[in-house]
């Protein structure tokens, strides 16, 4: 990677002949010292390849290597001149502009970057040249070049990843379980009226199903979280977009986030045209409504743990405060999954999740993750008796943050990374087909990704790590019902103990649909609801 540009320096007045005679020496000094400062290999530094002057403007043509990009070189030249001009000639510098800045890359890359400072991207003769618009000094002071270089590197790495979000490697699996049930619980739940669709990916859960979901939460809390000392906290469910900027979600997953807008004004009088419109047309017109709203400043709960990092931000911890072990289950998460991907409670727009979060030293974070894994395994095997498998997934975001690398055949899980928990859904088909498996939860060690982004500190200066684990309640219930069915006798002892006083589902003259009324009653009897 090489850089090129022309630093145009405008002085407060035309310099005297004497200074211009000195300029060749100044350029030599710059090339031999200033523009090589801090680099071992001169190729990595910068050099002035030509210069010219006219009236009060001096222009330096600069070529530079990786370590002293052209914008840094331009600033160094300016500071150097400033001293000489000020001291000997009482001349100041009015303006510094970098003209025709270019980033020159090896190879003909097909990269596409659409940001306003880029003028052109062209590749030919084994090179790719990115030309920027002229940069004024305030832009040169910002790390724009560095970020552009990072962005290009990221795009290149990403291509090598094949556009995937994560790499998947199985690390553990349960025994095969005898499958006695093959129906699709999504369909049954809707037919018997336990769940009712409200909008794409959003459902109303009637009391029997709500009861089952809550009991699964209770089992997780009683059997995994409380014994390990996790405490409940309540996190907000609408987050300022600035949080998403720090976590990286705003950049990485804007296509899946649901954004929220507040009204332009609190003054109801300003809504008079809207009120008149609604009165006359009785129509919820979103385009007209939009004109009364601000641009989105929030997004609805997406990953659930980010408010935890925001809370930790700038706090300083010592040994006695650590580790912190919390969980949140105070409200739903929202994800736009695209219109095609939604299906029953398998993939929802509004779903419920218990989010488990922890902070500590790297050793503490690994140990907590390992204890959680042990309990999760017990939960999957003994409490629910599921057929499951775990996969080490190397998420792109951790690779990009430099927290982890993709691994070969031998996997060391005691480092930043994610383990996905998947369950077999018999109604989907054969076990051999990956599509028959559903991610029901996961557990991650983030390394210092978030403690760095949110500046969470240890008083001693040593590094702090975080971890999180998401328990998607609907998905665990779906996995359980898919494998065990609605027959109470097929459920494990613990589940039977927890789900005892199941309320019966609602019946109205036309609900559930009359053709399924008998099915509803039969199922409710099988799960142990005493029907009248
Ligand atoms: P998937 O690969 O199925 O899209 P994900 O990797 O996007 O899942 P995470 O972001 O890791 O999921 O979220 C953690 C947990 O939240 C998941 O394991 C799952 O239990 C739950 N979850 C995520 N998205 C949904 C959804 N659209 N509907 C229901 N549950 C979900
Ligand atoms: Zn999380
Ligand atoms: Mg997803």
Short mmCIF file of N, CA, C and O and ligand atoms in Angstrom, two decimals, residues 303-306 309 355-357 446 468-469, ligand 2:
data_model
loop_
_atom_site.label_atom_id
_atom_site.label_comp_id
_atom_site.label_asym_id
_atom_site.label_seq_id
_atom_site.Cartn_x
_atom_site.Cartn_y
_atom_site.Cartn_z
N UNK A 303 -29.67 -6.81 20.59
CA UNK A 303 -28.78 -7.83 21.15
C UNK A 303 -28.98 -7.98 22.67
O UNK A 303 -28.48 -8.91 23.27
N UNK A 304 -29.65 -7.05 23.25
CA UNK A 304 -30.05 -7.06 24.67
C UNK A 304 -28.95 -6.74 25.67
O UNK A 304 -29.20 -6.16 26.71
N UNK A 305 -27.68 -7.10 25.37
CA UNK A 305 -26.62 -6.80 26.34
C UNK A 305 -26.01 -5.39 26.22
O UNK A 305 -25.42 -4.91 27.19
N UNK A 306 -26.13 -4.67 25.08
CA UNK A 306 -25.42 -3.38 24.97
C UNK A 306 -25.66 -2.37 26.10
O UNK A 306 -24.71 -1.72 26.53
N UNK A 309 -23.02 -2.67 28.75
CA UNK A 309 -21.70 -2.09 28.48
C UNK A 309 -21.74 -0.58 28.65
O UNK A 309 -20.80 0.02 29.14
N UNK A 355 -31.10 -12.65 28.76
CA UNK A 355 -29.74 -12.31 28.36
C UNK A 355 -28.88 -12.33 29.62
O UNK A 355 -29.16 -11.64 30.60
N UNK A 356 -27.84 -13.16 29.58
CA UNK A 356 -26.97 -13.34 30.74
C UNK A 356 -25.67 -12.63 30.42
O UNK A 356 -25.11 -12.82 29.34
N UNK A 357 -25.22 -11.77 31.35
CA UNK A 357 -24.01 -10.98 31.06
C UNK A 357 -23.03 -11.07 32.23
O UNK A 357 -23.44 -11.22 33.37
N UNK A 446 -16.33 -12.17 24.72
CA UNK A 446 -16.04 -11.10 23.76
C UNK A 446 -14.60 -10.62 23.84
O UNK A 446 -14.22 -9.74 23.07
N UNK A 468 -21.43 -12.96 27.29
CA UNK A 468 -22.89 -12.92 27.35
C UNK A 468 -23.44 -14.21 26.79
O UNK A 468 -22.76 -14.94 26.06
N UNK A 469 -24.67 -14.50 27.18
CA UNK A 469 -25.33 -15.70 26.69
C UNK A 469 -26.81 -15.41 26.51
O UNK A 469 -27.44 -14.80 27.38
ZN1 LIG B 2 -25.25 -10.43 24.22
#
